[in-house]
mmCIF file of C-alpha atoms and ligand atoms in Angstrom:
data_model
loop_
_atom_site.group_PDB
_atom_site.id
_atom_site.type_symbol
_atom_site.label_atom_id
_atom_site.label_comp_id
_atom_site.label_asym_id
_atom_site.label_seq_id
_atom_site.Cartn_x
_atom_site.Cartn_y
_atom_site.Cartn_z
ATOM 1 C CA UNK A 21 20.591 3.811 -13.379
ATOM 2 C CA UNK A 22 17.240 3.759 -15.119
ATOM 3 C CA UNK A 23 14.525 6.064 -13.867
ATOM 4 C CA UNK A 24 12.226 4.343 -11.350
ATOM 5 C CA UNK A 25 8.530 4.251 -12.259
ATOM 6 C CA UNK A 26 7.587 5.838 -8.956
ATOM 7 C CA UNK A 27 9.782 7.754 -6.555
ATOM 8 C CA UNK A 28 8.411 9.054 -3.265
ATOM 9 C CA UNK A 29 10.717 11.318 -1.241
ATOM 10 C CA UNK A 30 10.100 12.449 2.325
ATOM 11 C CA UNK A 31 6.324 12.535 1.909
ATOM 12 C CA UNK A 32 4.328 14.171 4.695
ATOM 13 C CA UNK A 33 0.532 14.164 4.737
ATOM 14 C CA UNK A 34 -1.660 15.974 7.246
ATOM 15 C CA UNK A 35 -5.413 15.838 7.754
ATOM 16 C CA UNK A 36 -6.889 19.129 8.853
ATOM 17 C CA UNK A 37 -9.281 18.417 11.701
ATOM 18 C CA UNK A 38 -10.485 22.011 12.023
ATOM 19 C CA UNK A 39 -9.905 24.498 14.809
ATOM 20 C CA UNK A 40 -9.299 23.487 18.416
ATOM 21 C CA UNK A 41 -11.531 26.345 19.570
ATOM 22 C CA UNK A 42 -8.598 28.611 20.427
ATOM 23 C CA UNK A 43 -7.868 29.612 16.861
ATOM 24 C CA UNK A 44 -5.193 26.942 16.392
ATOM 25 C CA UNK A 45 -5.721 24.366 13.615
ATOM 26 C CA UNK A 46 -5.688 20.756 14.713
ATOM 27 C CA UNK A 47 -3.825 18.478 12.327
ATOM 28 C CA UNK A 48 -3.329 14.762 12.157
ATOM 29 C CA UNK A 49 0.099 13.872 10.780
ATOM 30 C CA UNK A 50 -0.941 10.691 8.940
ATOM 31 C CA UNK A 51 2.279 10.177 6.944
ATOM 32 C CA UNK A 52 5.522 11.316 8.513
ATOM 33 C CA UNK A 53 8.346 11.387 5.985
ATOM 34 C CA UNK A 54 7.870 8.298 3.794
ATOM 35 C CA UNK A 55 10.420 7.551 1.047
ATOM 36 C CA UNK A 56 10.485 4.621 -1.382
ATOM 37 C CA UNK A 57 10.820 3.698 -5.057
ATOM 38 C CA UNK A 58 9.163 1.235 -7.414
ATOM 39 C CA UNK A 59 10.986 0.071 -10.534
ATOM 40 C CA UNK A 60 9.089 -0.076 -13.830
ATOM 41 C CA UNK A 61 6.897 -3.175 -14.046
ATOM 42 C CA UNK A 62 7.552 -4.194 -10.432
ATOM 43 C CA UNK A 63 5.382 -4.503 -7.333
ATOM 44 C CA UNK A 64 6.066 -2.964 -3.949
ATOM 45 C CA UNK A 65 3.967 -4.279 -1.085
ATOM 46 C CA UNK A 66 2.990 -1.791 1.613
ATOM 47 C CA UNK A 67 1.961 -3.461 4.871
ATOM 48 C CA UNK A 68 1.033 -2.323 8.358
ATOM 49 C CA UNK A 69 -1.979 -2.453 10.621
ATOM 50 C CA UNK A 70 -5.118 -0.413 10.055
ATOM 51 C CA UNK A 71 -4.572 3.325 10.594
ATOM 52 C CA UNK A 72 -0.825 3.251 9.836
ATOM 53 C CA UNK A 73 -1.234 5.539 6.806
ATOM 54 C CA UNK A 74 -1.129 3.121 3.863
ATOM 55 C CA UNK A 75 -4.218 4.436 2.071
ATOM 56 C CA UNK A 76 -3.127 7.999 2.719
ATOM 57 C CA UNK A 77 0.141 7.307 0.871
ATOM 58 C CA UNK A 78 -1.769 5.788 -2.065
ATOM 59 C CA UNK A 79 -4.230 8.667 -2.235
ATOM 60 C CA UNK A 80 -1.521 11.326 -2.083
ATOM 61 C CA UNK A 81 0.511 9.667 -4.849
ATOM 62 C CA UNK A 82 -2.657 9.931 -6.953
ATOM 63 C CA UNK A 83 -3.146 13.536 -5.756
ATOM 64 C CA UNK A 84 -6.604 12.522 -4.562
ATOM 65 C CA UNK A 85 -5.443 14.199 -1.380
ATOM 66 C CA UNK A 86 -2.825 16.940 -1.375
ATOM 67 C CA UNK A 87 0.488 16.086 0.301
ATOM 68 C CA UNK A 88 1.756 18.519 2.935
ATOM 69 C CA UNK A 89 5.347 18.283 1.706
ATOM 70 C CA UNK A 90 7.725 15.932 -0.044
ATOM 71 C CA UNK A 91 8.007 14.903 -3.640
ATOM 72 C CA UNK A 92 6.430 12.229 -5.827
ATOM 73 C CA UNK A 93 7.655 11.559 -9.360
ATOM 74 C CA UNK A 94 6.124 9.241 -11.946
ATOM 75 C CA UNK A 95 8.652 8.199 -14.587
ATOM 76 C CA UNK A 96 10.560 11.394 -13.837
ATOM 77 C CA UNK A 97 7.477 13.669 -14.030
ATOM 78 C CA UNK A 98 6.911 15.709 -10.886
ATOM 79 C CA UNK A 99 3.466 14.708 -9.585
ATOM 80 C CA UNK A 100 3.471 16.898 -6.489
ATOM 81 C CA UNK A 101 4.537 20.049 -8.336
ATOM 82 C CA UNK A 102 1.984 20.129 -11.169
ATOM 83 C CA UNK A 103 -1.205 22.189 -11.085
ATOM 84 C CA UNK A 104 -4.632 20.594 -10.675
ATOM 85 C CA UNK A 105 -5.264 20.720 -14.432
ATOM 86 C CA UNK A 106 -2.166 18.684 -15.212
ATOM 87 C CA UNK A 107 -3.068 16.136 -12.564
ATOM 88 C CA UNK A 108 -5.815 15.061 -14.956
ATOM 89 C CA UNK A 109 -3.234 14.316 -17.622
ATOM 90 C CA UNK A 110 -1.253 12.303 -15.092
ATOM 91 C CA UNK A 111 -4.313 10.148 -14.322
ATOM 92 C CA UNK A 112 -3.812 8.634 -17.721
ATOM 93 C CA UNK A 113 -0.485 7.310 -16.469
ATOM 94 C CA UNK A 114 -1.533 6.174 -12.996
ATOM 95 C CA UNK A 115 -4.717 4.642 -11.669
ATOM 96 C CA UNK A 116 -6.076 3.306 -8.403
ATOM 97 C CA UNK A 117 -8.156 0.262 -7.468
ATOM 98 C CA UNK A 118 -9.966 0.382 -4.130
ATOM 99 C CA UNK A 119 -10.778 -2.270 -1.569
ATOM 100 C CA UNK A 120 -14.528 -2.200 -1.859
ATOM 101 C CA UNK A 121 -15.720 -3.206 -5.323
ATOM 102 C CA UNK A 122 -19.292 -2.460 -4.207
ATOM 103 C CA UNK A 123 -18.837 1.260 -3.628
ATOM 104 C CA UNK A 124 -16.012 2.060 -6.047
ATOM 105 C CA UNK A 125 -18.053 1.544 -9.230
ATOM 106 C CA UNK A 126 -20.830 4.018 -10.071
ATOM 107 C CA UNK A 127 -23.996 1.855 -9.838
ATOM 108 C CA UNK A 128 -25.892 3.895 -12.448
ATOM 109 C CA UNK A 129 -23.355 3.231 -15.204
ATOM 110 C CA UNK A 130 -23.143 0.102 -17.346
ATOM 111 C CA UNK A 131 -19.852 -1.756 -17.529
ATOM 112 C CA UNK A 132 -19.402 -0.324 -21.008
ATOM 113 C CA UNK A 133 -19.834 3.225 -19.710
ATOM 114 C CA UNK A 134 -17.524 2.572 -16.755
ATOM 115 C CA UNK A 135 -14.731 1.278 -18.963
ATOM 116 C CA UNK A 136 -15.322 3.810 -21.706
ATOM 117 C CA UNK A 137 -15.130 6.822 -19.417
ATOM 118 C CA UNK A 138 -11.319 6.968 -19.149
ATOM 119 C CA UNK A 139 -11.081 6.558 -22.938
ATOM 120 C CA UNK A 140 -13.505 9.443 -23.501
ATOM 121 C CA UNK A 141 -11.612 11.697 -21.098
ATOM 122 C CA UNK A 142 -8.115 10.893 -22.265
ATOM 123 C CA UNK A 143 -8.289 9.552 -25.810
ATOM 124 C CA UNK A 144 -10.009 10.746 -28.929
ATOM 125 C CA UNK A 145 -11.373 7.576 -30.475
ATOM 126 C CA UNK A 146 -14.433 6.717 -32.577
ATOM 127 C CA UNK A 147 -17.199 4.928 -30.662
ATOM 128 C CA UNK A 148 -16.690 1.629 -32.494
ATOM 129 C CA UNK A 149 -13.025 1.558 -31.537
ATOM 130 C CA UNK A 150 -13.849 2.337 -27.888
ATOM 131 C CA UNK A 151 -16.391 -0.490 -27.796
ATOM 132 C CA UNK A 152 -13.878 -2.890 -29.272
ATOM 133 C CA UNK A 153 -11.328 -1.890 -26.608
ATOM 134 C CA UNK A 154 -13.903 -2.353 -23.835
ATOM 135 C CA UNK A 155 -14.711 -5.849 -25.135
ATOM 136 C CA UNK A 156 -11.034 -6.794 -25.324
ATOM 137 C CA UNK A 157 -10.340 -5.420 -21.884
ATOM 138 C CA UNK A 158 -13.232 -7.374 -20.364
ATOM 139 C CA UNK A 159 -11.945 -10.570 -21.909
ATOM 140 C CA UNK A 160 -8.436 -9.907 -20.636
ATOM 141 C CA UNK A 161 -9.774 -9.774 -17.063
ATOM 142 C CA UNK A 162 -11.717 -12.997 -17.580
ATOM 143 C CA UNK A 163 -15.189 -11.581 -18.252
ATOM 144 C CA UNK A 164 -17.398 -12.010 -21.332
ATOM 145 C CA UNK A 165 -17.407 -9.029 -23.680
ATOM 146 C CA UNK A 166 -21.202 -9.325 -23.644
ATOM 147 C CA UNK A 167 -21.230 -8.252 -19.960
ATOM 148 C CA UNK A 168 -20.619 -4.688 -21.146
ATOM 149 C CA UNK A 169 -24.364 -3.963 -21.173
ATOM 150 C CA UNK A 170 -24.850 -4.968 -17.512
ATOM 151 C CA UNK A 171 -24.727 -2.884 -14.334
ATOM 152 C CA UNK A 172 -22.320 -3.385 -11.388
ATOM 153 C CA UNK A 173 -25.028 -4.820 -9.095
ATOM 154 C CA UNK A 174 -25.430 -7.779 -11.454
ATOM 155 C CA UNK A 175 -21.947 -9.038 -10.568
ATOM 156 C CA UNK A 176 -20.283 -10.804 -7.625
ATOM 157 C CA UNK A 177 -17.572 -9.077 -5.551
ATOM 158 C CA UNK A 178 -14.782 -10.817 -7.454
ATOM 159 C CA UNK A 179 -16.317 -9.933 -10.831
ATOM 160 C CA UNK A 180 -16.704 -6.314 -9.765
ATOM 161 C CA UNK A 181 -13.063 -6.186 -8.774
ATOM 162 C CA UNK A 182 -12.237 -7.541 -12.256
ATOM 163 C CA UNK A 183 -14.265 -4.661 -13.713
ATOM 164 C CA UNK A 184 -12.423 -2.143 -11.498
ATOM 165 C CA UNK A 185 -9.088 -3.615 -12.648
ATOM 166 C CA UNK A 186 -10.188 -3.452 -16.295
ATOM 167 C CA UNK A 187 -11.143 0.203 -15.848
ATOM 168 C CA UNK A 188 -7.787 0.969 -14.212
ATOM 169 C CA UNK A 189 -5.835 -0.840 -16.947
ATOM 170 C CA UNK A 190 -7.659 0.377 -20.065
ATOM 171 C CA UNK A 191 -5.315 3.335 -20.616
ATOM 172 C CA UNK A 192 -2.202 1.150 -20.086
ATOM 173 C CA UNK A 193 -0.983 3.112 -17.045
ATOM 174 C CA UNK A 194 2.608 2.986 -15.807
ATOM 175 C CA UNK A 195 1.440 2.571 -12.221
ATOM 176 C CA UNK A 196 -1.630 1.198 -10.472
ATOM 177 C CA UNK A 197 -2.138 1.729 -6.746
ATOM 178 C CA UNK A 198 -4.013 -1.311 -5.450
ATOM 179 C CA UNK A 199 -5.473 -0.447 -2.050
ATOM 180 C CA UNK A 200 -6.385 -3.728 -0.309
ATOM 181 C CA UNK A 201 -7.703 -5.077 -3.630
ATOM 182 C CA UNK A 202 -8.666 -8.505 -2.266
ATOM 183 C CA UNK A 203 -9.437 -7.775 1.399
ATOM 184 C CA UNK A 204 -13.203 -7.726 0.812
ATOM 185 C CA UNK A 205 -13.200 -11.038 -1.095
ATOM 186 C CA UNK A 206 -13.404 -14.658 0.070
ATOM 187 C CA UNK A 207 -10.181 -16.657 0.038
ATOM 188 C CA UNK A 208 -10.669 -18.562 -3.221
ATOM 189 C CA UNK A 209 -11.723 -15.394 -5.057
ATOM 190 C CA UNK A 210 -8.704 -13.632 -3.548
ATOM 191 C CA UNK A 211 -6.257 -16.004 -5.193
ATOM 192 C CA UNK A 212 -8.042 -15.720 -8.553
ATOM 193 C CA UNK A 213 -7.776 -11.937 -8.460
ATOM 194 C CA UNK A 214 -4.133 -12.051 -7.357
ATOM 195 C CA UNK A 215 -3.323 -14.434 -10.216
ATOM 196 C CA UNK A 216 -5.132 -12.114 -12.607
ATOM 197 C CA UNK A 217 -3.086 -9.143 -11.359
ATOM 198 C CA UNK A 218 0.143 -11.102 -11.851
ATOM 199 C CA UNK A 219 -0.857 -12.073 -15.390
ATOM 200 C CA UNK A 220 -1.850 -8.494 -16.208
ATOM 201 C CA UNK A 221 1.450 -7.170 -14.920
ATOM 202 C CA UNK A 222 3.442 -9.743 -16.890
ATOM 203 C CA UNK A 223 1.619 -8.693 -20.047
ATOM 204 C CA UNK A 224 1.572 -4.939 -19.537
ATOM 205 C CA UNK A 225 4.691 -4.032 -17.574
ATOM 206 C CA UNK A 226 2.606 -1.877 -15.237
ATOM 207 C CA UNK A 227 4.100 -1.233 -11.793
ATOM 208 C CA UNK A 228 1.919 -1.857 -8.732
ATOM 209 C CA UNK A 229 1.880 -0.337 -5.295
ATOM 210 C CA UNK A 230 0.061 -3.098 -3.434
ATOM 211 C CA UNK A 231 -1.395 -1.960 -0.133
ATOM 212 C CA UNK A 232 -2.388 -4.887 2.072
ATOM 213 C CA UNK A 233 -2.589 -5.795 5.723
ATOM 214 C CA UNK A 234 -2.261 -9.484 4.813
ATOM 215 C CA UNK A 235 1.429 -10.350 4.816
ATOM 216 C CA UNK A 236 0.895 -13.588 2.910
ATOM 217 C CA UNK A 237 -0.684 -11.661 0.021
ATOM 218 C CA UNK A 238 2.261 -9.297 -0.141
ATOM 219 C CA UNK A 239 4.841 -12.060 -0.013
ATOM 220 C CA UNK A 240 3.123 -13.832 -2.890
ATOM 221 C CA UNK A 241 2.863 -10.698 -5.007
ATOM 222 C CA UNK A 242 5.818 -8.415 -4.276
ATOM 223 C CA UNK A 243 9.571 -8.817 -4.569
ATOM 224 C CA UNK A 244 9.906 -5.826 -2.239
ATOM 225 C CA UNK A 245 7.999 -4.767 0.835
ATOM 226 C CA UNK A 246 7.741 -1.676 3.040
ATOM 227 C CA UNK A 247 6.367 -1.924 6.571
ATOM 228 C CA UNK A 248 4.483 1.040 8.047
ATOM 229 C CA UNK A 249 3.854 1.908 11.667
ATOM 230 C CA UNK A 250 1.975 5.030 12.737
ATOM 231 C CA UNK A 251 2.724 7.038 9.597
ATOM 232 C CA UNK A 252 6.335 5.930 9.152
ATOM 233 C CA UNK A 253 8.100 3.255 7.120
ATOM 234 C CA UNK A 254 9.968 1.346 9.814
ATOM 235 C CA UNK A 255 11.485 -1.349 7.608
ATOM 236 C CA UNK A 256 11.803 -1.993 3.876
ATOM 237 C CA UNK A 257 13.645 -4.403 1.607
ATOM 238 C CA UNK A 258 13.426 -7.559 -0.489
ATOM 239 C CA UNK A 259 10.409 -9.577 0.730
ATOM 240 C CA UNK A 260 12.433 -12.760 1.339
ATOM 241 C CA UNK A 261 14.925 -10.929 3.557
ATOM 242 C CA UNK A 262 12.283 -8.935 5.430
ATOM 243 C CA UNK A 263 10.138 -12.010 6.144
ATOM 244 C CA UNK A 264 12.958 -14.401 7.028
ATOM 245 C CA UNK A 265 15.302 -11.995 8.774
ATOM 246 C CA UNK A 266 13.334 -8.975 10.013
ATOM 247 C CA UNK A 267 15.481 -6.200 11.438
ATOM 248 C CA UNK A 268 12.716 -4.179 13.116
ATOM 249 C CA UNK A 269 10.770 -5.531 16.105
ATOM 250 C CA UNK A 270 7.460 -4.363 14.614
ATOM 251 C CA UNK A 271 8.089 -6.406 11.460
ATOM 252 C CA UNK A 272 9.100 -9.380 13.604
ATOM 253 C CA UNK A 273 5.854 -9.026 15.584
ATOM 254 C CA UNK A 274 3.702 -8.800 12.442
ATOM 255 C CA UNK A 275 5.349 -11.895 10.998
ATOM 256 C CA UNK A 276 5.107 -13.820 14.252
ATOM 257 C CA UNK A 277 1.337 -13.205 14.264
ATOM 258 C CA UNK A 278 0.881 -15.064 10.949
ATOM 259 C CA UNK A 279 -0.217 -18.651 11.736
ATOM 260 C CA UNK A 280 1.772 -21.572 10.312
ATOM 261 C CA UNK A 281 -0.325 -24.198 8.510
ATOM 262 C CA UNK A 282 1.716 -26.914 10.274
ATOM 263 C CA UNK A 283 0.461 -27.247 13.913
ATOM 264 C CA UNK A 284 3.831 -28.562 15.164
ATOM 265 C CA UNK A 285 5.643 -25.572 13.702
ATOM 266 C CA UNK A 286 2.932 -23.309 15.113
ATOM 267 C CA UNK A 287 3.427 -24.677 18.650
ATOM 268 C CA UNK A 288 7.152 -23.991 18.652
ATOM 269 C CA UNK A 289 6.965 -20.701 16.722
ATOM 270 C CA UNK A 290 8.342 -17.522 18.261
ATOM 271 C CA UNK A 291 5.467 -15.185 19.112
ATOM 272 C CA UNK A 292 6.117 -11.575 19.922
ATOM 273 C CA UNK A 293 3.286 -10.023 21.880
ATOM 274 C CA UNK A 294 2.981 -6.259 21.549
ATOM 275 C CA UNK A 295 1.969 -4.208 24.561
ATOM 276 C CA UNK A 296 -1.085 -1.933 24.422
ATOM 277 C CA UNK A 297 -2.860 -0.406 21.443
ATOM 278 C CA UNK A 298 -1.769 1.665 18.489
ATOM 279 C CA UNK A 299 -1.207 5.191 19.893
ATOM 280 C CA UNK A 300 -3.166 8.069 18.359
ATOM 281 C CA UNK A 301 -1.326 9.764 15.490
ATOM 282 C CA UNK A 302 -2.597 13.030 17.011
ATOM 283 C CA UNK A 303 -0.233 12.461 19.896
ATOM 284 C CA UNK A 304 2.555 10.127 18.751
ATOM 285 C CA UNK A 305 5.216 8.916 21.221
ATOM 286 C CA UNK A 306 8.480 10.880 21.322
ATOM 287 C CA UNK A 307 11.623 9.408 19.750
ATOM 288 C CA UNK A 308 10.730 6.060 18.186
ATOM 289 C CA UNK A 309 6.976 5.920 17.581
ATOM 290 C CA UNK A 310 6.969 2.161 18.185
ATOM 291 C CA UNK A 311 8.679 2.281 21.594
ATOM 292 C CA UNK A 312 5.469 2.254 23.690
ATOM 293 C CA UNK A 313 4.647 -1.200 22.314
ATOM 294 C CA UNK A 314 8.159 -2.530 21.805
ATOM 295 C CA UNK A 315 9.258 -5.388 24.087
ATOM 296 C CA UNK A 316 12.883 -4.286 23.621
ATOM 297 C CA UNK A 317 12.581 -0.516 24.164
ATOM 298 C CA UNK A 318 15.635 1.208 25.690
ATOM 299 C CA UNK A 319 16.150 4.633 27.210
ATOM 300 C CA UNK A 320 17.359 6.188 23.966
ATOM 301 C CA UNK A 321 14.160 5.137 22.170
ATOM 302 C CA UNK A 322 12.118 7.825 23.994
ATOM 303 C CA UNK A 323 14.697 10.505 23.240
ATOM 304 C CA UNK A 324 15.848 10.070 19.661
ATOM 305 C CA UNK A 325 14.131 9.148 16.418
ATOM 306 C CA UNK A 326 15.985 6.092 15.094
ATOM 307 C CA UNK A 327 17.632 6.641 11.693
ATOM 308 C CA UNK A 328 17.082 4.092 8.914
ATOM 309 C CA UNK A 329 20.160 1.849 8.793
ATOM 310 C CA UNK A 330 21.128 -0.510 5.950
ATOM 311 C CA UNK A 331 20.288 -4.149 6.616
ATOM 312 C CA UNK A 332 22.348 -7.200 5.651
ATOM 313 C CA UNK A 333 20.630 -8.795 2.655
ATOM 314 C CA UNK A 334 19.051 -5.544 1.480
ATOM 315 C CA UNK A 335 16.824 -2.710 2.579
ATOM 316 C CA UNK A 336 16.716 -0.616 5.742
ATOM 317 C CA UNK A 337 15.314 -0.642 9.265
ATOM 318 C CA UNK A 338 14.770 2.298 11.619
ATOM 319 C CA UNK A 339 15.505 0.860 15.064
ATOM 320 C CA UNK A 340 17.986 1.808 17.804
ATOM 321 C CA UNK A 341 18.804 -1.872 18.456
ATOM 322 C CA UNK A 342 21.199 -1.664 15.507
ATOM 323 C CA UNK A 343 23.458 1.037 16.921
ATOM 324 C CA UNK A 344 22.679 0.787 20.650
ATOM 325 C CA UNK A 345 22.002 -1.921 23.234
ATOM 326 C CA UNK A 346 22.793 -5.238 21.523
ATOM 327 C CA UNK A 347 24.310 -3.333 18.546
ATOM 328 C CA UNK A 348 22.853 -5.546 15.839
ATOM 329 C CA UNK A 349 24.467 -3.461 13.075
ATOM 330 C CA UNK A 350 21.886 -4.236 10.417
ATOM 331 C CA UNK A 351 21.604 -7.952 11.150
ATOM 332 C CA UNK A 352 18.449 -10.029 11.584
ATOM 333 C CA UNK A 353 16.629 -9.531 14.861
ATOM 334 C CA UNK A 354 15.606 -13.177 15.163
ATOM 335 C CA UNK A 355 18.615 -14.598 17.091
ATOM 336 C CA UNK A 356 18.369 -11.670 19.532
ATOM 337 C CA UNK A 357 14.616 -12.187 19.981
ATOM 338 C CA UNK A 358 14.978 -15.935 20.546
ATOM 339 C CA UNK A 359 17.658 -15.322 23.158
ATOM 340 C CA UNK A 360 15.543 -12.679 24.914
ATOM 341 C CA UNK A 361 12.407 -14.792 24.852
ATOM 342 C CA UNK A 362 14.361 -17.751 26.216
ATOM 343 C CA UNK A 363 14.874 -15.645 29.340
ATOM 344 C CA UNK A 364 18.028 -13.710 28.410
HETATM 345 N N1 LIG B 420 -10.179 11.924 5.784
HETATM 346 C C1 LIG B 420 -9.540 11.830 6.965
HETATM 347 N N2 LIG B 420 -9.629 12.802 7.898
HETATM 348 C C2 LIG B 420 -8.972 12.707 9.063
HETATM 349 N N3 LIG B 420 -8.183 11.687 9.415
HETATM 350 C C3 LIG B 420 -8.063 10.670 8.539
HETATM 351 C C4 LIG B 420 -8.729 10.678 7.262
HETATM 352 N N4 LIG B 420 -8.408 9.541 6.595
HETATM 353 C C5 LIG B 420 -7.585 8.843 7.417
HETATM 354 N N5 LIG B 420 -7.366 9.502 8.579
HETATM 355 C C6 LIG B 420 -6.485 9.091 9.691
HETATM 356 O O1 LIG B 420 -5.170 9.007 9.165
HETATM 357 C C7 LIG B 420 -4.483 7.869 9.688
HETATM 358 C C8 LIG B 420 -4.044 6.972 8.555
HETATM 359 O O2 LIG B 420 -5.205 6.426 7.928
HETATM 360 P P1 LIG B 420 -5.135 5.492 6.630
HETATM 361 O O3 LIG B 420 -4.216 6.089 5.645
HETATM 362 O O4 LIG B 420 -6.533 5.247 6.204
HETATM 363 O O5 LIG B 420 -4.488 4.154 7.222
HETATM 364 P P2 LIG B 420 -4.517 2.655 6.654
HETATM 365 O O6 LIG B 420 -4.885 2.698 5.210
HETATM 366 O O7 LIG B 420 -3.131 2.129 6.898
HETATM 367 O O8 LIG B 420 -5.530 1.919 7.475
HETATM 368 C C9 LIG B 420 -5.453 7.216 10.668
HETATM 369 O O9 LIG B 420 -5.174 7.700 11.967
HETATM 370 C C10 LIG B 420 -6.803 7.695 10.197
HETATM 371 O O10 LIG B 420 -7.717 7.749 11.268
HETATM 372 MG MG1 LIG B 421 -6.442 1.766 4.226
#
């Protein structure tokens, strides 16, 4: 087995919300035991509705927030265990691109300065060589080298995201965390940026963790996907299997909410309506965290946390339906759902 680019094991992340007034600290458990791997040069898509903990995972991999427990390794190097000083060295090997290209680039720096900064911090190069690299990098993300003298406000959203990608890629990192990289862009710009990311990956062999709430984006970009609900990965596996044969009711619900372009198909499509709202992570439901919204919840779901079981066709799902009730044993949920929705 070759070493994965990124390995995340049982990651827990808490936000400290201060004291509750009685001397006890109040903590929000934003990520509750996430584990996954990304192979070198591959993309893993991380999906789930807003507040499920996707950005928190990205930020803790980067050590931009400190994990509570668990382990993250980058190409075998322990990320979680190193001191703050060595985190800086690791930044050379992993970078992050944020959703909002308007706030993520320092407005008082020129494009040249923005792209040069990582080179100045991490590499010892003469100015002329740095400038040449900045020019090349700009061209590789589809911008004129002459744009180097301009400021971020002179560019459109899509162009700014190209600049952010150029800045992330200039040190040839092993991993880039892309946190909703196209969510702020209009649809046609979205596909240009996604195509650019694919081309960059093909040329560089950089692995991506692609955080997105848009399932279509993830399917297009990632051979593998992990689905998050309230701080936990509830299902993971090859994208084709997860999308066509989901084994967790939350995944099935997310997929059923994506409209079909064909109106006839849309009319006959299976829609799974979730009850209620996302519960607060400050007070998550007992047992399975999804059970309060699950149309198929059983008695055991309130009592026991479902273990992740292997799924036919690859990956895992953490749902009691596999061992209890209909005993799906790692099979697709779709035949069961269709039967139930037909009045079974
Ligand atoms: N800095 C913070 N302080 C306290 N709570 C936070 C902070 N950032 C995020 N959270 C909470 O942590 C949970 C996960 O948030 P986040 O990782 O941003 O989710 P996502 O990216 O999936 O929308 C949410 O309940 C959110 O309100
Ligand atoms: Mg987020």
